[in-house]
PDB file of C-alpha atoms in Angstrom:
ATOM      1  CA  UNK T   1      12.097  10.373 -10.977  1.00 85.00           C
ATOM      2  CA  UNK T   2      10.243   7.452  -9.329  1.00 91.00           C
ATOM      3  CA  UNK T   3       8.029   4.393 -10.729  1.00 95.00           C
ATOM      4  CA  UNK T   4       5.719   2.864  -9.046  1.00 96.00           C
ATOM      5  CA  UNK T   5       3.358   0.297 -10.539  1.00 96.00           C
ATOM      6  CA  UNK T   6       0.899  -1.719  -8.736  1.00 97.00           C
ATOM      7  CA  UNK T   7      -0.493  -4.959  -9.593  1.00 96.00           C
ATOM      8  CA  UNK T   8      -3.185  -8.210  -8.296  1.00 97.00           C
ATOM      9  CA  UNK T   9      -5.851  -6.496  -7.832  1.00 97.00           C
ATOM     10  CA  UNK T  10      -9.828  -8.089  -9.053  1.00 97.00           C
ATOM     11  CA  UNK T  11     -12.703  -9.066  -8.289  1.00 98.00           C
ATOM     12  CA  UNK T  12     -13.008 -11.786  -5.387  1.00 98.00           C
ATOM     13  CA  UNK T  13     -15.795 -13.787  -3.291  1.00 98.00           C
ATOM     14  CA  UNK T  14     -16.218 -11.797   0.415  1.00 98.00           C
ATOM     15  CA  UNK T  15     -13.629 -14.138   2.796  1.00 98.00           C
ATOM     16  CA  UNK T  16     -11.394 -13.994  -0.054  1.00 98.00           C
ATOM     17  CA  UNK T  17      -7.948 -12.511  -0.429  1.00 98.00           C
ATOM     18  CA  UNK T  18      -5.850 -11.687  -2.708  1.00 98.00           C
ATOM     19  CA  UNK T  19      -1.868  -9.467  -2.655  1.00 98.00           C
ATOM     20  CA  UNK T  20      -0.981  -6.635  -4.388  1.00 98.00           C
ATOM     21  CA  UNK T  21       2.365  -5.460  -5.551  1.00 98.00           C
ATOM     22  CA  UNK T  22       4.125  -2.199  -5.835  1.00 97.00           C
ATOM     23  CA  UNK T  23       7.257  -2.251  -7.844  1.00 95.00           C
ATOM     24  CA  UNK T  24       9.069   0.861  -8.139  1.00 92.00           C
ATOM     25  CA  UNK T  25      11.701   1.912 -10.633  1.00 89.00           C
ATOM     26  CA  UNK T  26      13.744   5.435 -11.130  1.00 85.00           C
ATOM     27  CA  UNK T  27      15.749   6.313  -7.872  1.00 76.00           C
ATOM     28  CA  UNK T  28      14.960   3.717  -5.915  1.00 68.00           C
ATOM     29  CA  UNK T  29      18.815   4.324  -4.500  1.00 71.00           C
ATOM     30  CA  UNK T  30      17.628   6.077  -1.275  1.00 78.00           C
ATOM     31  CA  UNK T  31      16.170   5.208   1.870  1.00 83.00           C
ATOM     32  CA  UNK T  32      12.609   5.268   1.967  1.00 87.00           C
ATOM     33  CA  UNK T  33       9.252   3.761   3.385  1.00 93.00           C
ATOM     34  CA  UNK T  34       6.426   3.146   1.828  1.00 94.00           C
ATOM     35  CA  UNK T  35       2.308   3.362   2.601  1.00 96.00           C
ATOM     36  CA  UNK T  36      -0.560   2.477   0.635  1.00 98.00           C
ATOM     37  CA  UNK T  37      -3.455   3.772   0.633  1.00 98.00           C
ATOM     38  CA  UNK T  38      -7.037   3.763  -0.866  1.00 98.00           C
ATOM     39  CA  UNK T  39     -10.047   5.641  -2.268  1.00 98.00           C
ATOM     40  CA  UNK T  40     -13.384   4.858  -2.673  1.00 97.00           C
ATOM     41  CA  UNK T  41     -16.206   5.648  -4.497  1.00 93.00           C
ATOM     42  CA  UNK T  42     -17.421   9.363  -2.993  1.00 95.00           C
ATOM     43  CA  UNK T  43     -14.813   8.942  -0.812  1.00 97.00           C
ATOM     44  CA  UNK T  44     -11.043  10.076  -0.363  1.00 97.00           C
ATOM     45  CA  UNK T  45      -8.458   8.896  -0.039  1.00 98.00           C
ATOM     46  CA  UNK T  46      -7.472   6.721   3.163  1.00 98.00           C
ATOM     47  CA  UNK T  47      -4.251   5.127   4.684  1.00 98.00           C
ATOM     48  CA  UNK T  48      -4.829   1.688   4.945  1.00 98.00           C
ATOM     49  CA  UNK T  49      -0.808   0.828   5.925  1.00 98.00           C
ATOM     50  CA  UNK T  50       2.743   1.670   5.680  1.00 97.00           C
ATOM     51  CA  UNK T  51       6.186   0.152   6.925  1.00 95.00           C
ATOM     52  CA  UNK T  52      10.406   1.663   7.194  1.00 90.00           C
ATOM     53  CA  UNK T  53      12.576   1.511   5.104  1.00 77.00           C
ATOM     54  CA  UNK T  54      14.215  -1.009   8.251  1.00 74.00           C
ATOM     55  CA  UNK T  55      11.311  -3.330   8.507  1.00 65.00           C
ATOM     56  CA  UNK T  56      10.827  -3.476  11.778  1.00 70.00           C
ATOM     57  CA  UNK T  57       7.868  -0.620  11.897  1.00 92.00           C
ATOM     58  CA  UNK T  58       4.796  -1.372  10.658  1.00 95.00           C
ATOM     59  CA  UNK T  59       1.773   0.264  10.799  1.00 97.00           C
ATOM     60  CA  UNK T  60      -1.795  -0.516   9.927  1.00 98.00           C
ATOM     61  CA  UNK T  61      -5.901   1.215   9.843  1.00 98.00           C
ATOM     62  CA  UNK T  62      -7.616   0.365  12.520  1.00 98.00           C
ATOM     63  CA  UNK T  63      -9.886  -1.098   9.562  1.00 98.00           C
ATOM     64  CA  UNK T  64      -7.749  -4.182   8.543  1.00 98.00           C
ATOM     65  CA  UNK T  65      -5.275  -4.080  11.393  1.00 98.00           C
ATOM     66  CA  UNK T  66      -4.840  -8.625  11.463  1.00 98.00           C
ATOM     67  CA  UNK T  67      -6.473  -9.078   8.059  1.00 98.00           C
ATOM     68  CA  UNK T  68      -4.391  -7.592   5.874  1.00 98.00           C
ATOM     69  CA  UNK T  69      -0.321  -7.582   6.166  1.00 98.00           C
ATOM     70  CA  UNK T  70       2.292  -4.756   4.425  1.00 97.00           C
ATOM     71  CA  UNK T  71       5.910  -6.228   3.694  1.00 94.00           C
ATOM     72  CA  UNK T  72       8.970  -5.436   1.439  1.00 92.00           C
ATOM     73  CA  UNK T  73      11.802  -6.606  -0.553  1.00 90.00           C
ATOM     74  CA  UNK T  74      14.167  -4.161  -0.041  1.00 84.00           C
ATOM     75  CA  UNK T  75      15.938  -5.797  -2.879  1.00 87.00           C
ATOM     76  CA  UNK T  76      13.248  -6.345  -5.850  1.00 90.00           C
ATOM     77  CA  UNK T  77      11.964  -2.753  -4.473  1.00 89.00           C
ATOM     78  CA  UNK T  78       8.449  -4.214  -4.478  1.00 93.00           C
ATOM     79  CA  UNK T  79       5.874  -3.599  -1.311  1.00 95.00           C
ATOM     80  CA  UNK T  80       3.319  -6.314  -0.606  1.00 97.00           C
ATOM     81  CA  UNK T  81       0.106  -6.165   1.022  1.00 98.00           C
ATOM     82  CA  UNK T  82      -1.226  -9.675   1.595  1.00 98.00           C
ATOM     83  CA  UNK T  83      -5.526  -9.308   1.979  1.00 98.00           C
ATOM     84  CA  UNK T  84      -7.282 -11.676   3.805  1.00 98.00           C
ATOM     85  CA  UNK T  85     -11.069 -12.301   5.149  1.00 98.00           C
ATOM     86  CA  UNK T  86     -12.100  -9.387   2.521  1.00 98.00           C
ATOM     87  CA  UNK T  87     -15.172  -7.718   2.948  1.00 98.00           C
ATOM     88  CA  UNK T  88     -17.256  -4.824   0.520  1.00 97.00           C
ATOM     89  CA  UNK T  89     -16.367  -2.691   2.576  1.00 97.00           C
ATOM     90  CA  UNK T  90     -12.696  -2.737   0.688  1.00 98.00           C
ATOM     91  CA  UNK T  91     -13.932  -2.308  -2.439  1.00 98.00           C
ATOM     92  CA  UNK T  92     -11.397   0.533  -3.803  1.00 98.00           C
ATOM     93  CA  UNK T  93      -8.324   1.418  -5.729  1.00 98.00           C
ATOM     94  CA  UNK T  94      -5.318   0.433  -3.952  1.00 98.00           C
ATOM     95  CA  UNK T  95      -2.460   3.548  -4.516  1.00 98.00           C
ATOM     96  CA  UNK T  96       1.360   2.337  -3.334  1.00 97.00           C
ATOM     97  CA  UNK T  97       2.585   5.402  -2.046  1.00 97.00           C
ATOM     98  CA  UNK T  98       6.659   6.353  -1.387  1.00 94.00           C
ATOM     99  CA  UNK T  99       8.272   9.129   1.144  1.00 93.00           C
ATOM    100  CA  UNK T 100      11.967  10.026   1.220  1.00 91.00           C
ATOM    101  CA  UNK T 101      11.982   9.027   5.432  1.00 91.00           C
ATOM    102  CA  UNK T 102      12.924   5.773   7.075  1.00 90.00           C
ATOM    103  CA  UNK T 103      10.301   6.130   8.700  1.00 90.00           C
ATOM    104  CA  UNK T 104       6.476   5.736   7.517  1.00 92.00           C
ATOM    105  CA  UNK T 105       3.071   8.358   7.196  1.00 95.00           C
ATOM    106  CA  UNK T 106      -0.462   8.489   7.776  1.00 97.00           C
ATOM    107  CA  UNK T 107      -1.175  11.107   6.116  1.00 97.00           C
ATOM    108  CA  UNK T 108      -2.164  11.117   2.331  1.00 97.00           C
ATOM    109  CA  UNK T 109       0.550  15.080   1.544  1.00 97.00           C
ATOM    110  CA  UNK T 110       3.109  12.125   3.732  1.00 96.00           C
ATOM    111  CA  UNK T 111       4.469  10.454  -0.359  1.00 96.00           C
ATOM    112  CA  UNK T 112       5.858  12.267  -2.745  1.00 95.00           C
ATOM    113  CA  UNK T 113       5.450   9.343  -5.294  1.00 95.00           C
ATOM    114  CA  UNK T 114       2.523   7.688  -6.370  1.00 97.00           C
ATOM    115  CA  UNK T 115       0.995   4.404  -8.286  1.00 97.00           C
ATOM    116  CA  UNK T 116      -2.038   3.877 -10.541  1.00 97.00           C
ATOM    117  CA  UNK T 117      -3.203   2.688  -8.478  1.00 97.00           C
ATOM    118  CA  UNK T 118      -5.241  -1.222  -8.706  1.00 97.00           C
ATOM    119  CA  UNK T 119      -9.019  -2.039  -8.968  1.00 98.00           C
ATOM    120  CA  UNK T 120      -9.645  -4.287  -4.955  1.00 98.00           C
ATOM    121  CA  UNK T 121     -13.231  -5.544  -5.916  1.00 98.00           C
ATOM    122  CA  UNK T 122     -15.194  -7.508  -3.211  1.00 98.00           C
ATOM    123  CA  UNK T 123     -18.416  -9.397  -3.639  1.00 97.00           C
ATOM    124  CA  UNK T 124     -21.207 -10.317  -0.939  1.00 94.00           C
TER     125      UNK T 124
END
C-alpha cells in the first residue's frame, strides 16, 4: 500500500507564492510518476501538473504554465509544487497522486493513489 501526505497549503495574497510537498510512504520501490490536481468548490477535480519518473518530462495545465513548477526528489520519495504569482482563481484543495507508470497522465482516472489534499486560498 502507498500513503501520500500533502503539506504546505495555506492563505496567501494574490501575487504571492506557496510550495506544496507530497511525501510518499509504503511501497515506494517501484517506478512511478506523480501528479498534482486541484478541486475548487462546486467544480470537478482538474489536472495541474505531472512529472515523469526520470524527471525528463513535465507537463502543465495551460492555466498554471509559467507560474507553477513541479519537481521531485526520488531519494526522499517526495514531489513538490512551487506556486508563484498566485491568483484568486488558484484557490482550491490541492491533491497529489501517484501512477504506477514512468510517464504521467493528465487524467484523474490515471492515478491509483491519492493524498488527502491541502487547502490553498488566495485572497485578492
